[in-house]
Coordinates of C-alpha atoms and ligand atoms in Angstrom, one line a residue:
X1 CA -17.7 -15.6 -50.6
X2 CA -20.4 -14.7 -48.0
X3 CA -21.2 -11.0 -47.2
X4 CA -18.6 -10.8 -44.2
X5 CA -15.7 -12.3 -46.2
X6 CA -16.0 -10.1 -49.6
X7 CA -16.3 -6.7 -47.1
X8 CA -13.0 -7.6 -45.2
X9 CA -11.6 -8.7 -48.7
X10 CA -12.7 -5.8 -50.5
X11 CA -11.3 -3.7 -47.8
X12 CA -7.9 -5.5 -47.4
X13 CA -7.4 -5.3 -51.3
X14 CA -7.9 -1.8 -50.9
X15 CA -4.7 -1.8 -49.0
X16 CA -2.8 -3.3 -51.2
X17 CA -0.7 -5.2 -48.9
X18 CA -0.4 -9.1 -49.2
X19 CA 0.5 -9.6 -45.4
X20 CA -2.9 -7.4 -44.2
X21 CA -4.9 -9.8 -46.8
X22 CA -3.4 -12.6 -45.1
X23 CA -4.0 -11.7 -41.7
X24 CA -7.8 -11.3 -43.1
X25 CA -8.9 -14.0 -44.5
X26 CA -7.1 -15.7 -41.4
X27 CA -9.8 -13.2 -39.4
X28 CA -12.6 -15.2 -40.8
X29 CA -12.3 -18.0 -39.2
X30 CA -11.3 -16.7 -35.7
X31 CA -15.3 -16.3 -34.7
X32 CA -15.4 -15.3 -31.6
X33 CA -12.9 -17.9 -29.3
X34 CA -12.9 -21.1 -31.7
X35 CA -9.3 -22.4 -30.7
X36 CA -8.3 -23.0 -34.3
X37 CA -8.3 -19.8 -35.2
X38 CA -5.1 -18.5 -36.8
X39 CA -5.7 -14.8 -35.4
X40 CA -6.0 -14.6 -31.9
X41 CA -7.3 -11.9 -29.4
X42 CA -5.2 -9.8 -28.0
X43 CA -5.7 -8.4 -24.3
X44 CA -3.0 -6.2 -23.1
X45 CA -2.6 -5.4 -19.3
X46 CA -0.7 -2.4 -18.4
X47 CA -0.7 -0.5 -15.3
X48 CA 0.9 2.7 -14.5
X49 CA 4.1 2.4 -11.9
X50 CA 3.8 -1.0 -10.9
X51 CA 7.4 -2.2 -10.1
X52 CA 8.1 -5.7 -10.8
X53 CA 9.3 -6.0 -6.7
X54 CA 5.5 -5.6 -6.0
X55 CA 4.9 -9.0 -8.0
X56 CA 5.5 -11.8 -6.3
X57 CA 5.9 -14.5 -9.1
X58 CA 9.3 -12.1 -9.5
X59 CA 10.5 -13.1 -5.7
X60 CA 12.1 -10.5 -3.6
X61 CA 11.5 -9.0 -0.4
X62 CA 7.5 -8.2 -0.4
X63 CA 6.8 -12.1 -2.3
X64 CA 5.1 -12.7 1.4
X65 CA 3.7 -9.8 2.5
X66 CA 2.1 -8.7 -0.6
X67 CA 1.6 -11.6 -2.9
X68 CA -0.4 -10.7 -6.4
X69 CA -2.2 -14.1 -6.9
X70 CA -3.7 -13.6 -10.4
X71 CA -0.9 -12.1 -11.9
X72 CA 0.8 -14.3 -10.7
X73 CA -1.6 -17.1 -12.5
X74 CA -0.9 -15.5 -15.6
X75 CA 3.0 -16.5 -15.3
X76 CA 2.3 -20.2 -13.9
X77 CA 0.3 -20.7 -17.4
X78 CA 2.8 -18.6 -19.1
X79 CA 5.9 -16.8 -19.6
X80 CA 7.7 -14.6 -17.4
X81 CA 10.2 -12.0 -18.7
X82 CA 13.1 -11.2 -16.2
X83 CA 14.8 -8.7 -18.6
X84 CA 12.1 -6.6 -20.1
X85 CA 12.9 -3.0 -20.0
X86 CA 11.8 0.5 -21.5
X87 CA 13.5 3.4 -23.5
X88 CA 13.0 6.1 -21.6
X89 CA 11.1 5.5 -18.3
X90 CA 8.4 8.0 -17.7
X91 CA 4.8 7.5 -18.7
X92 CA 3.5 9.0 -21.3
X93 CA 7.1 8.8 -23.6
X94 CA 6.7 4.5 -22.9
X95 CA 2.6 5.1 -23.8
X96 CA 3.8 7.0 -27.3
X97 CA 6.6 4.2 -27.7
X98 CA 4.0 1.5 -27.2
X99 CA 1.9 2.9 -29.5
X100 CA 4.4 3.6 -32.6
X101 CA 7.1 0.9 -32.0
X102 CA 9.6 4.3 -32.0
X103 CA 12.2 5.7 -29.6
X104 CA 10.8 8.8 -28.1
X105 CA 12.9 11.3 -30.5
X106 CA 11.2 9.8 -33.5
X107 CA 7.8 9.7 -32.5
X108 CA 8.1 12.9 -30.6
X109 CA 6.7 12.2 -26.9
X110 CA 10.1 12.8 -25.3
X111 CA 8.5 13.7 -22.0
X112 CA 4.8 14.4 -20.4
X113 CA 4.6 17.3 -21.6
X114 CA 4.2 16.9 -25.3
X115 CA 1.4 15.6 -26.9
X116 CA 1.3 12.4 -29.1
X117 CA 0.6 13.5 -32.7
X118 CA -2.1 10.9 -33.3
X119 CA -2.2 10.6 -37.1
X120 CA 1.4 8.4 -37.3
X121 CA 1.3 4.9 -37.6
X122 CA 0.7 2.6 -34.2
X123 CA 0.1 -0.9 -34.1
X124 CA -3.8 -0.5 -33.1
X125 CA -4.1 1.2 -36.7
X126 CA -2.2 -1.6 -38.2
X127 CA -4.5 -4.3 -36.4
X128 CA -7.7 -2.5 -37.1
X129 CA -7.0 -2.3 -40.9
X130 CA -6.4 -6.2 -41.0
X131 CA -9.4 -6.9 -39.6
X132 CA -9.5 -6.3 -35.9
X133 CA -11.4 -5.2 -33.4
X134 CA -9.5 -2.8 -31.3
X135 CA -10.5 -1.2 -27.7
X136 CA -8.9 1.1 -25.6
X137 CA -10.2 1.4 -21.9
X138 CA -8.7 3.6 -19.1
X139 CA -5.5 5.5 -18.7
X140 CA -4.3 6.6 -22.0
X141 CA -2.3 10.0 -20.8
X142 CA -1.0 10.8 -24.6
X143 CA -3.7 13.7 -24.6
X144 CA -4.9 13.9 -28.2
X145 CA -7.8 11.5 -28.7
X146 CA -6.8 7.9 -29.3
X147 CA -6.9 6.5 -32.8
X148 CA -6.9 3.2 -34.2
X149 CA -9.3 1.9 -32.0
X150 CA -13.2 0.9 -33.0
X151 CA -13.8 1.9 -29.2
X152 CA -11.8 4.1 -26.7
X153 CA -13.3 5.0 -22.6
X154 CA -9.9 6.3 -21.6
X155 CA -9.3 9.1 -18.4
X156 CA -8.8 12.6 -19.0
X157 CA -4.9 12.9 -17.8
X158 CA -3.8 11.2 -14.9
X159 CA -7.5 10.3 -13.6
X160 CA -8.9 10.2 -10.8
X161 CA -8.9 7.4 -8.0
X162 CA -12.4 7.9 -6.7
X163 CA -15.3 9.0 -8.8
X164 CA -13.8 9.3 -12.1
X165 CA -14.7 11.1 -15.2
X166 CA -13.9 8.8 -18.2
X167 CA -13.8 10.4 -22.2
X168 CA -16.1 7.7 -23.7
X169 CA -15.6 8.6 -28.0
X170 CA -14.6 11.6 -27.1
X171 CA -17.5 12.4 -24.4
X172 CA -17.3 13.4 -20.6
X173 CA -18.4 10.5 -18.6
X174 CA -19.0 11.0 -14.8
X175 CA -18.4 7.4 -12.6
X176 CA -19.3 6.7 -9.0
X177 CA -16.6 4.5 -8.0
X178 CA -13.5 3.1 -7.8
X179 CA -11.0 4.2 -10.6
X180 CA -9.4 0.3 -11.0
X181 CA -12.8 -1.3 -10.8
X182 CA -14.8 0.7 -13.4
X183 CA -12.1 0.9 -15.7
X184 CA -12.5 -3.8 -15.3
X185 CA -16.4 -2.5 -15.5
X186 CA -15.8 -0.8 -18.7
X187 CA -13.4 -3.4 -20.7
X188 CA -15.5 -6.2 -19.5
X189 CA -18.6 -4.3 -21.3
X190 CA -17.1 -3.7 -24.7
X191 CA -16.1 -7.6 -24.8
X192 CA -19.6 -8.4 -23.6
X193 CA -22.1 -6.1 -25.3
X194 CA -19.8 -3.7 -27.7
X195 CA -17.5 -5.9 -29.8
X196 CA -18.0 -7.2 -33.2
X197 CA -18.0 -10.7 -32.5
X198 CA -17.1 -12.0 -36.1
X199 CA -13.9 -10.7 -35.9
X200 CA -11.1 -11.2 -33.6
X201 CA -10.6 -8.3 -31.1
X202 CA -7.2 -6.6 -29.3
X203 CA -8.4 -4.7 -26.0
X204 CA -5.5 -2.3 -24.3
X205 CA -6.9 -2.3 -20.7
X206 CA -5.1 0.2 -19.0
X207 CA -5.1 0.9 -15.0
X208 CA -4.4 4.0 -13.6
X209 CA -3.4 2.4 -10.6
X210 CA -0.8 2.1 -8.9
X211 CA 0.5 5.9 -9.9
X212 CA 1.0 8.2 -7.3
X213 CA -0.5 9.0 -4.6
X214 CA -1.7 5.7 -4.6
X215 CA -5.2 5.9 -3.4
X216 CA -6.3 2.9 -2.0
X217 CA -9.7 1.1 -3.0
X218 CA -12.7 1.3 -0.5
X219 CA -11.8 -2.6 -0.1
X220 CA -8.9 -2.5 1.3
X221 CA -8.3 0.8 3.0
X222 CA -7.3 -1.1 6.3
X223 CA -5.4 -3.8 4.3
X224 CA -1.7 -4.4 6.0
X225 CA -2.5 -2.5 9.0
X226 CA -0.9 -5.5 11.1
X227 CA 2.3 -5.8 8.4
X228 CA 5.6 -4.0 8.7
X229 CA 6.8 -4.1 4.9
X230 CA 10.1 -5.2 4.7
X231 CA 12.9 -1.9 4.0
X232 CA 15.2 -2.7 0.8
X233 CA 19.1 -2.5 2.3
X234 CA 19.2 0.8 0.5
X235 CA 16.6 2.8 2.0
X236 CA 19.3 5.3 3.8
X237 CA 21.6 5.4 0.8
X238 CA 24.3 8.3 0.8
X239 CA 24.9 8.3 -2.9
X240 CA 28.6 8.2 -2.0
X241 CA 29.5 5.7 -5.0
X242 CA 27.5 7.5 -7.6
X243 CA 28.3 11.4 -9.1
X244 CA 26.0 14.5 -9.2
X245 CA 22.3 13.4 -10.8
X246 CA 21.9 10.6 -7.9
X247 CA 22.7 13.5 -5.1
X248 CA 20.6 16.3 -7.0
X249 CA 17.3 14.5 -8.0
X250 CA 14.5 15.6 -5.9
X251 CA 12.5 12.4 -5.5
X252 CA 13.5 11.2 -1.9
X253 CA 10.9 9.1 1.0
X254 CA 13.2 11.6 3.6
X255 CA 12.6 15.0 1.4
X256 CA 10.3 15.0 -1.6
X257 CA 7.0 12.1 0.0
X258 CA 4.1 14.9 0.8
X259 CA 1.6 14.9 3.6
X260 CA -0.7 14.2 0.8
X261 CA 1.2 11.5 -0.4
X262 CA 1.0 10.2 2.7
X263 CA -3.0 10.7 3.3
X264 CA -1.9 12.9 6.1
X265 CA -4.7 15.3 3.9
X266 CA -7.6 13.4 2.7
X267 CA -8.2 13.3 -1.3
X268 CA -10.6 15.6 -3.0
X269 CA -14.0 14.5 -4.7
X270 CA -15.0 11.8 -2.1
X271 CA -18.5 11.2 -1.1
X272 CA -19.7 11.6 2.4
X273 CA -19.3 8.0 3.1
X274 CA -16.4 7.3 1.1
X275 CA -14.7 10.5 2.9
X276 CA -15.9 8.8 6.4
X277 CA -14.3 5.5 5.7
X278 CA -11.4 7.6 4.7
X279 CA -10.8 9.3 7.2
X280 CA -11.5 6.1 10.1
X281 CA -8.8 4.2 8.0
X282 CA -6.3 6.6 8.2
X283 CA -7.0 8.2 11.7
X284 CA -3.7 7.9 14.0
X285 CA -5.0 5.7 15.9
X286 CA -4.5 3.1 13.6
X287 CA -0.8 4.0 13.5
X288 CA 1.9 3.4 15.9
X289 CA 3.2 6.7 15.8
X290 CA 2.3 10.0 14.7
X291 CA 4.4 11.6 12.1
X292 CA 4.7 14.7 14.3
X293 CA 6.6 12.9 17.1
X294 CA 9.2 11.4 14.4
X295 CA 12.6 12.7 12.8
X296 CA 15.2 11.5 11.2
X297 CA 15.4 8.2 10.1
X298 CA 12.4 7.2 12.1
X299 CA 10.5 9.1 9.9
X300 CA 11.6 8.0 6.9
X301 CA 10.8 4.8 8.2
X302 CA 7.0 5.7 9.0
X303 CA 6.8 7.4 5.7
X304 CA 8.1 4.3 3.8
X305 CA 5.5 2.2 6.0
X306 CA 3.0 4.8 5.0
X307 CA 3.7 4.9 1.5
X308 CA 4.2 1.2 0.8
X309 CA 1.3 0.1 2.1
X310 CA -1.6 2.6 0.0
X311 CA 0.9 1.4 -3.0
X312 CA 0.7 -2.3 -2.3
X313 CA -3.3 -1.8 -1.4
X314 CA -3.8 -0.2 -5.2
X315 CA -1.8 -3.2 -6.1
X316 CA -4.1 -5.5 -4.5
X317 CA -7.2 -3.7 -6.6
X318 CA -5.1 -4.1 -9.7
X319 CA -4.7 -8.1 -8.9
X320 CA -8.3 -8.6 -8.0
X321 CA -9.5 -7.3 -10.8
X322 CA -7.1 -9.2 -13.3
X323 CA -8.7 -12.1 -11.6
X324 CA -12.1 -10.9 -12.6
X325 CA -11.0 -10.7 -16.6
X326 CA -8.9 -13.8 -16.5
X327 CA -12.5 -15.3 -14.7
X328 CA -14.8 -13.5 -17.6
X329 CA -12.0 -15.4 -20.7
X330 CA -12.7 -18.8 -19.4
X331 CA -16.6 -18.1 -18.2
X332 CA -16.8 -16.6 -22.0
X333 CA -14.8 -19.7 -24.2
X334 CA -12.0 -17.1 -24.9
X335 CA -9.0 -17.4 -22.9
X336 CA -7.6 -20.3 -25.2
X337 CA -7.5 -18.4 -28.6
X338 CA -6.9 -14.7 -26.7
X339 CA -3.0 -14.1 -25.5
X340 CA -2.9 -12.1 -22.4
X341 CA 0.2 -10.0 -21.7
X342 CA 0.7 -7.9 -18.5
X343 CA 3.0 -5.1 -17.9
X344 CA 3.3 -1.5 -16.7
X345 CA 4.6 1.5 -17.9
X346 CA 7.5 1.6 -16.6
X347 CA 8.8 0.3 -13.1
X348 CA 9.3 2.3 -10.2
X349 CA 11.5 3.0 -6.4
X350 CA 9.8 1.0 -3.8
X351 CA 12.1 2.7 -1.0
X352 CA 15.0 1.5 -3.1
X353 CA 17.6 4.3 -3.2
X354 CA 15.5 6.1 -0.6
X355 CA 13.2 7.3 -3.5
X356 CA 10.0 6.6 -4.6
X357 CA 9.3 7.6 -8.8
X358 CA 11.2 6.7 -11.7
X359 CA 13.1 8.4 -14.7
X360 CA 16.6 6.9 -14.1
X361 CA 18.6 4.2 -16.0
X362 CA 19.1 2.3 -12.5
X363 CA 17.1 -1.3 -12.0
X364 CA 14.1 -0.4 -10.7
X365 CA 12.9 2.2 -13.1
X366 CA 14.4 1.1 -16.0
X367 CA 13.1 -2.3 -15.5
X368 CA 9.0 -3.3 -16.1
X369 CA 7.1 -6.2 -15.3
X370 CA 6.6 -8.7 -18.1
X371 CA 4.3 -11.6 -18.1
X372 CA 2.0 -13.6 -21.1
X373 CA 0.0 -16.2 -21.4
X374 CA -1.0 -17.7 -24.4
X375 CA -2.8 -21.6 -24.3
X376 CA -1.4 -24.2 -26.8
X377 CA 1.9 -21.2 -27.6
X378 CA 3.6 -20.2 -24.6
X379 CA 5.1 -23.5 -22.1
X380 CA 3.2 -22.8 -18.9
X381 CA 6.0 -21.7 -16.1
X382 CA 8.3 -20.4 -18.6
X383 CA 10.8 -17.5 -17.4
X384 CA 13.6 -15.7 -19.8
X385 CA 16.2 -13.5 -19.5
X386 CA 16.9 -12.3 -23.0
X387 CA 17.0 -8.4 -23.2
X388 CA 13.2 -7.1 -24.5
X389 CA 11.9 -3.7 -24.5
X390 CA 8.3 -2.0 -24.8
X391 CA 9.7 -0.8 -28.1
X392 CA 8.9 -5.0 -29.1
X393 CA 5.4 -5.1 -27.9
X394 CA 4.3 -3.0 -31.1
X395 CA 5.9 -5.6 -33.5
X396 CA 5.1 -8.6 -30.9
X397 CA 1.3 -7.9 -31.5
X398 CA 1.2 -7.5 -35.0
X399 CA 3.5 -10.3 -35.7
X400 CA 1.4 -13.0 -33.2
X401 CA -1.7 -11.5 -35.3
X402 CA 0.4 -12.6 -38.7
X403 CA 1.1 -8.7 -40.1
X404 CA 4.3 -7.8 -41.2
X405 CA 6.0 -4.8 -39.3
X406 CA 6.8 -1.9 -41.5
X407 CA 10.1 -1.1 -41.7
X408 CA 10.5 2.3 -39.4
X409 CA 9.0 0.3 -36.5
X410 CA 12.4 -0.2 -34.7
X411 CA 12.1 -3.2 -32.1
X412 CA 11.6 -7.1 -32.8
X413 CA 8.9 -9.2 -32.5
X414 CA 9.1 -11.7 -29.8
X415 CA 6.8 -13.8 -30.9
X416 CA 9.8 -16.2 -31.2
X417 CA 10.4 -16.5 -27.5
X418 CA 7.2 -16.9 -26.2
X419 CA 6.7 -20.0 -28.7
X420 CA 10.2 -21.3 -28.4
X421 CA 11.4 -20.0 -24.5
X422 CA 14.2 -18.6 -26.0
X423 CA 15.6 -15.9 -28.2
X424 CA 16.8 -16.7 -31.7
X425 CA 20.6 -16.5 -32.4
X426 CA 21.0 -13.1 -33.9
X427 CA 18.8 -11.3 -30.7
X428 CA 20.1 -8.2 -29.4
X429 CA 23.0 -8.3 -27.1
X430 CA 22.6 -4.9 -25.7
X431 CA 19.7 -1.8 -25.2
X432 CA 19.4 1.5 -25.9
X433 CA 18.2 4.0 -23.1
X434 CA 17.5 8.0 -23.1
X435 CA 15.8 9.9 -20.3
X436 CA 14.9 13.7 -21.6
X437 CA 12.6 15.6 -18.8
X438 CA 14.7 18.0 -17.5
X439 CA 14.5 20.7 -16.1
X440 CA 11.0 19.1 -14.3
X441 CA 9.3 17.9 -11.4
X442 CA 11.7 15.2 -9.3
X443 CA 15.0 16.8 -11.0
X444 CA 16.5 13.7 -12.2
X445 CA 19.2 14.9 -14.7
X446 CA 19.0 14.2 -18.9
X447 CA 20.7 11.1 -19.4
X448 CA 21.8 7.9 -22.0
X449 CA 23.3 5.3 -21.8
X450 CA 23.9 1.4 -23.3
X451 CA 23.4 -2.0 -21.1
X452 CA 23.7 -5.4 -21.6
X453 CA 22.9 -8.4 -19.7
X454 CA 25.6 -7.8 -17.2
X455 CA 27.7 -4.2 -17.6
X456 CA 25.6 -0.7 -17.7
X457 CA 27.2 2.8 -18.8
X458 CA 25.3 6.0 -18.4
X459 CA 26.0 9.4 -19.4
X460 CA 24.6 12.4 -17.9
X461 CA 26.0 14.7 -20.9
X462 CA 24.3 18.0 -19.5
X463 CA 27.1 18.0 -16.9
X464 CA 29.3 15.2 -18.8
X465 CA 29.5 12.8 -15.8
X466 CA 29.8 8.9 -16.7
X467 CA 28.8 6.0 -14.4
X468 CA 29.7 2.2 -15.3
X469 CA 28.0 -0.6 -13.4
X470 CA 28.9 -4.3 -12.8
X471 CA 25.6 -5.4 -12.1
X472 CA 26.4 -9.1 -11.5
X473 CA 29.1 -7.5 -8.6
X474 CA 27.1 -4.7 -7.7
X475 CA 23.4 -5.2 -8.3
X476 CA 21.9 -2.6 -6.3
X477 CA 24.3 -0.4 -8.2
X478 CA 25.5 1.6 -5.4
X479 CA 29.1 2.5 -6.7
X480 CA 29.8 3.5 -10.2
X481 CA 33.0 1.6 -11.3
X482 CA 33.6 4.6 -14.0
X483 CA 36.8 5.2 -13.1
X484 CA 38.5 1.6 -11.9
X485 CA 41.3 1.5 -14.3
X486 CA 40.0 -3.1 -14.0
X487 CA 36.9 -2.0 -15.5
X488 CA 38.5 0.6 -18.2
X489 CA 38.5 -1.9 -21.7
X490 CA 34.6 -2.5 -20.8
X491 CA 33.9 0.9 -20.6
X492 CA 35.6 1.6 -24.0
X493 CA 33.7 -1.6 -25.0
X494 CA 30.4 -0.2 -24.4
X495 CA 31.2 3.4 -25.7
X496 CA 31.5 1.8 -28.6
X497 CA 28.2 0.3 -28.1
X498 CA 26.3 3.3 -27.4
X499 CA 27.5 5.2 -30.7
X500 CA 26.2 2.2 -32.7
X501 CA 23.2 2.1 -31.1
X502 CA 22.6 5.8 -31.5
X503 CA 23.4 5.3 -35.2
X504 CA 20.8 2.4 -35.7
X505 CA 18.1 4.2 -33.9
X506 CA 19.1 7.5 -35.8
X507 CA 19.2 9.3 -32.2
X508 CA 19.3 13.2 -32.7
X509 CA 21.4 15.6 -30.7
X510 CA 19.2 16.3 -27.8
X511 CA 18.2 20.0 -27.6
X512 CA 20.1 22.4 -26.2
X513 CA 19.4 22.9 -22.2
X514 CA 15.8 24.3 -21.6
X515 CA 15.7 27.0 -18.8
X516 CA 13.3 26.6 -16.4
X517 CA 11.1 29.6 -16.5
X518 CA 10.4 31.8 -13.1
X519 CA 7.1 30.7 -11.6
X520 CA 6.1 34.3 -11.6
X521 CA 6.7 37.3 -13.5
X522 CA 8.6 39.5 -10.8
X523 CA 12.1 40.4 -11.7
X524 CA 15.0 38.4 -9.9
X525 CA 16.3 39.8 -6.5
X526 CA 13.3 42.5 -6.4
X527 CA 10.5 41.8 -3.4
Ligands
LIG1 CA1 4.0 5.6 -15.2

């Protein structure tokens, strides 16, 4: 046994668990790309908002217009998840549930305001203790530091677009720059320069991009100047089919989209010549009209315009700079032994509903973007449709690095899918869903509910309002079919559903009702 080998071993039997041994000594002969390594890299792509409309391998209405070539090169060579969905969709609850393998009530990020109590168990701990190298670069937004990883560079909260500061090991780290680009700068380091090459690695490289108010690169500031973005069919909906969270949220194109949002107001924190290329891509001249000559549903229209295309040019920073790291794995010998997997947060309103955001148990929010590539594993040009959630990626990893799950992790490894295209007999047949932040910004009401490949149910139990959806009849879902007496055994049906589900997860009885406290401290009805 040579130095290297007797360290790790020393170290694994110190952990006393035959599955971490394993996944060591397999560690020793991963080197650094050989393809007949047992363990391979891990690189995980996530971005933050990016709906799986704005990728074009998924089809749909901005395929054309905004195609995302190198994501798209990842499903060509790999697998492409059509079902993949999260939890609870808002970011820094599907961060914590990535991390822990947990629903949100067990390990306690139910919404962005609480902070991730970093000393539970997360799969980066799990990998690091078996022998891996593990990196975290970019947007973390979990607040306390990350653990688990050999290396973290992550943003300070949200971020920001231009100049960024980045916490490197717990260090303020001022940028010039591009928020997308440095955080490609940064991952593309540690692999080079950073990492311990004898061992096999697992990088989380995380873009901020494309969150709102979706800043554009300095690259493509003009970018779809010349395009009108196709409207989804929904973009004036009434909310006449659906009951009183869809008519109160505040998260509307028409009401809630900002002159900022809009770049109506530059950002802060530009340079001189980043503030002057700003402002002569955004002048009005470059628009057909100005936003003060609009109302109505003309202005919706030019605020959807506006907003789509800054989203769709973040987008196109995000896709050129997956390029550039699926470019550095073959330049560096490593894209056959490392899996790639690509997904976002959670996914997001493209003008779908008239809303941008997220947070509701409809399609587009509770839907993400799902996409791996693994040589020699995964069928290149695979898609699926078996129900998987962000609560699998925890168990995914450790399982394609060979370490057993512990038992209060509470997905399933899909390991079997990617290698085999399909889901094993016993899969699940139906998903679990609970949306907590409330009262908060965008006012979308507390809700749970229970879907399965065709039927949804949703229960907004603040103000005990049900909604059933036949999403095979009504995809869009624009009119809940809660009370059609045709519909009424399947609603029972997946009542029942939701109360098992509750009981495997061990769900707790959300909290009673928070009042949202008075911005200031004057007395009610007193000037
Ligand atoms: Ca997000």
């Amino acid at each position: 046994m040579d130095k290297y080998n007797r360290r790790v071993f020393i170290k694994a039997a110190g952990l006393g668990l035959g599955a971490m041994m394993m996944g060591c000594s397999e560690s020793l002969i991963n080197g650094n790309g050989s393809k007949n390594a047992k363990q391979p890299n891990i690189l995980f792509l996530y971005s933050d908002d990016h709906a799986y409309q704005a990728i074009s391998a998924y089809g749909g209405r901005l395929e054309k217009v905004a195609p995302t070539k190198n994501i798209d090169r990842i499903a060509n060579e790999g697998m492409i998840f059509r079902k993949c969905y999260v939890t609870n969709s808002i970011c820094a609850p599907c961060r914590a549930v990535i991390q822990t393998g947990m629903y949100s009530h067990l390990n306690g990020v139910l919404t962005n305001g609480k902070e991730f109590d970093n000393t539970q168990q997360t799969f980066p701990k799990l990998l690091q203790k078996s022998g891996y190298q593990t990196a975290i670069v970019g947007k973390w937004h979990l607040r306390a530091r990350p653990t688990g990883f050999d290396y973290d560079e992550v943003l300070p909260g949200q971020g920001a677009y231009y100049n960024p500061v980045f916490i490197k090991r717990g260090v303020k780290v001022k940028h010039e720059g591009y928020n997308t680009d440095i955080t490609t700068d940064l991952g593309l380091n540690w692999l080079t320069n950073e990492r311990d090459k004898d061992k096999p690695f697992m990088l989380m490289l995380q873009y901020k991009a494309p969150h709102r108010n979706w800043q554009p690169g300095p690259d493509h500031l003009t970018l779809f100047d010349d395009v009108t973005i196709p409207e989804p069919d929904n973009l004036f909906d009434d909310y006449a089919g659906r009951g009183t969270a869809a008519h109160t949220q505040d998260m509307s194109i028409e009401k809630t989209m900002s002159q900022r949002d809009n770049k109506l107001i530059p950002p802060g924190g530009l340079t001189p010549k980043q503030l002057e290329r700003w402002n002569a891509a955004y002048e009005p001249k470059n628009e057909k009209f100005r936003k003060a000559d609009l109302e109505g549903k003309a202005l919706v229209r030019w605020k959807y315009q506006r907003y789509m295309k800054d989203y769709l040019r973040c987008i196109r920073s995000v896709d050129d700079n997956i390029g550039r790291v699926l470019k550095y794995l073959d330049e560096a010998g490593l894209a056959d032994n490392t899996i790639v997997m690509y997904s976002a947060d959670q996914g997001f309103y493209l003008g779908e509903h008239g809303w941008f955001d997220k947070r509701f148990m409809y399609e587009e929010s509770f839907r993400a973007p799902l996409i791996a590539r693994w040589p020699d594993h995964i069928k290149p040009g695979t898609s699926n449709a078996d129900l998987v959630q962000n609560l699998d990626f925890a168990q995914t990893f450790l399982d394609i690095a060979g370490i057993e799950s512990p038992s209060n992790m509470q997905g399933s490894s899909f390991k079997p899918i990617l290698l085999k295209g399909k889901a094993p007999g016993n899969w699940r047949k139906s998903l679990y869903y609970h949306y907590y932040e409330f009262p908060a910004v965008h006012s979308v009401r507390r809700h749970e509910g229970v879907a399965t490949n065709r039927y949804k149910l949703i229960h907004f139990y603040d103000i005990d309002e049900w909604e059933f959806y036949d999403l095979e009849k009504d995809p869009a879902e624009m009119k809940s079919q809660y009370d059609n007496t045709k519909y009424a055994g399947k609603v029972k049906e997946l009542k029942a559903e939701l109360e098992k589900l509750k009981k495997l997860y061990k769900v707790t009885p959300p909290s009673p009702l928070r009042k949202r406290q008075p911005k200031t401290g004057k007395p009610k009805g007193k000037k």
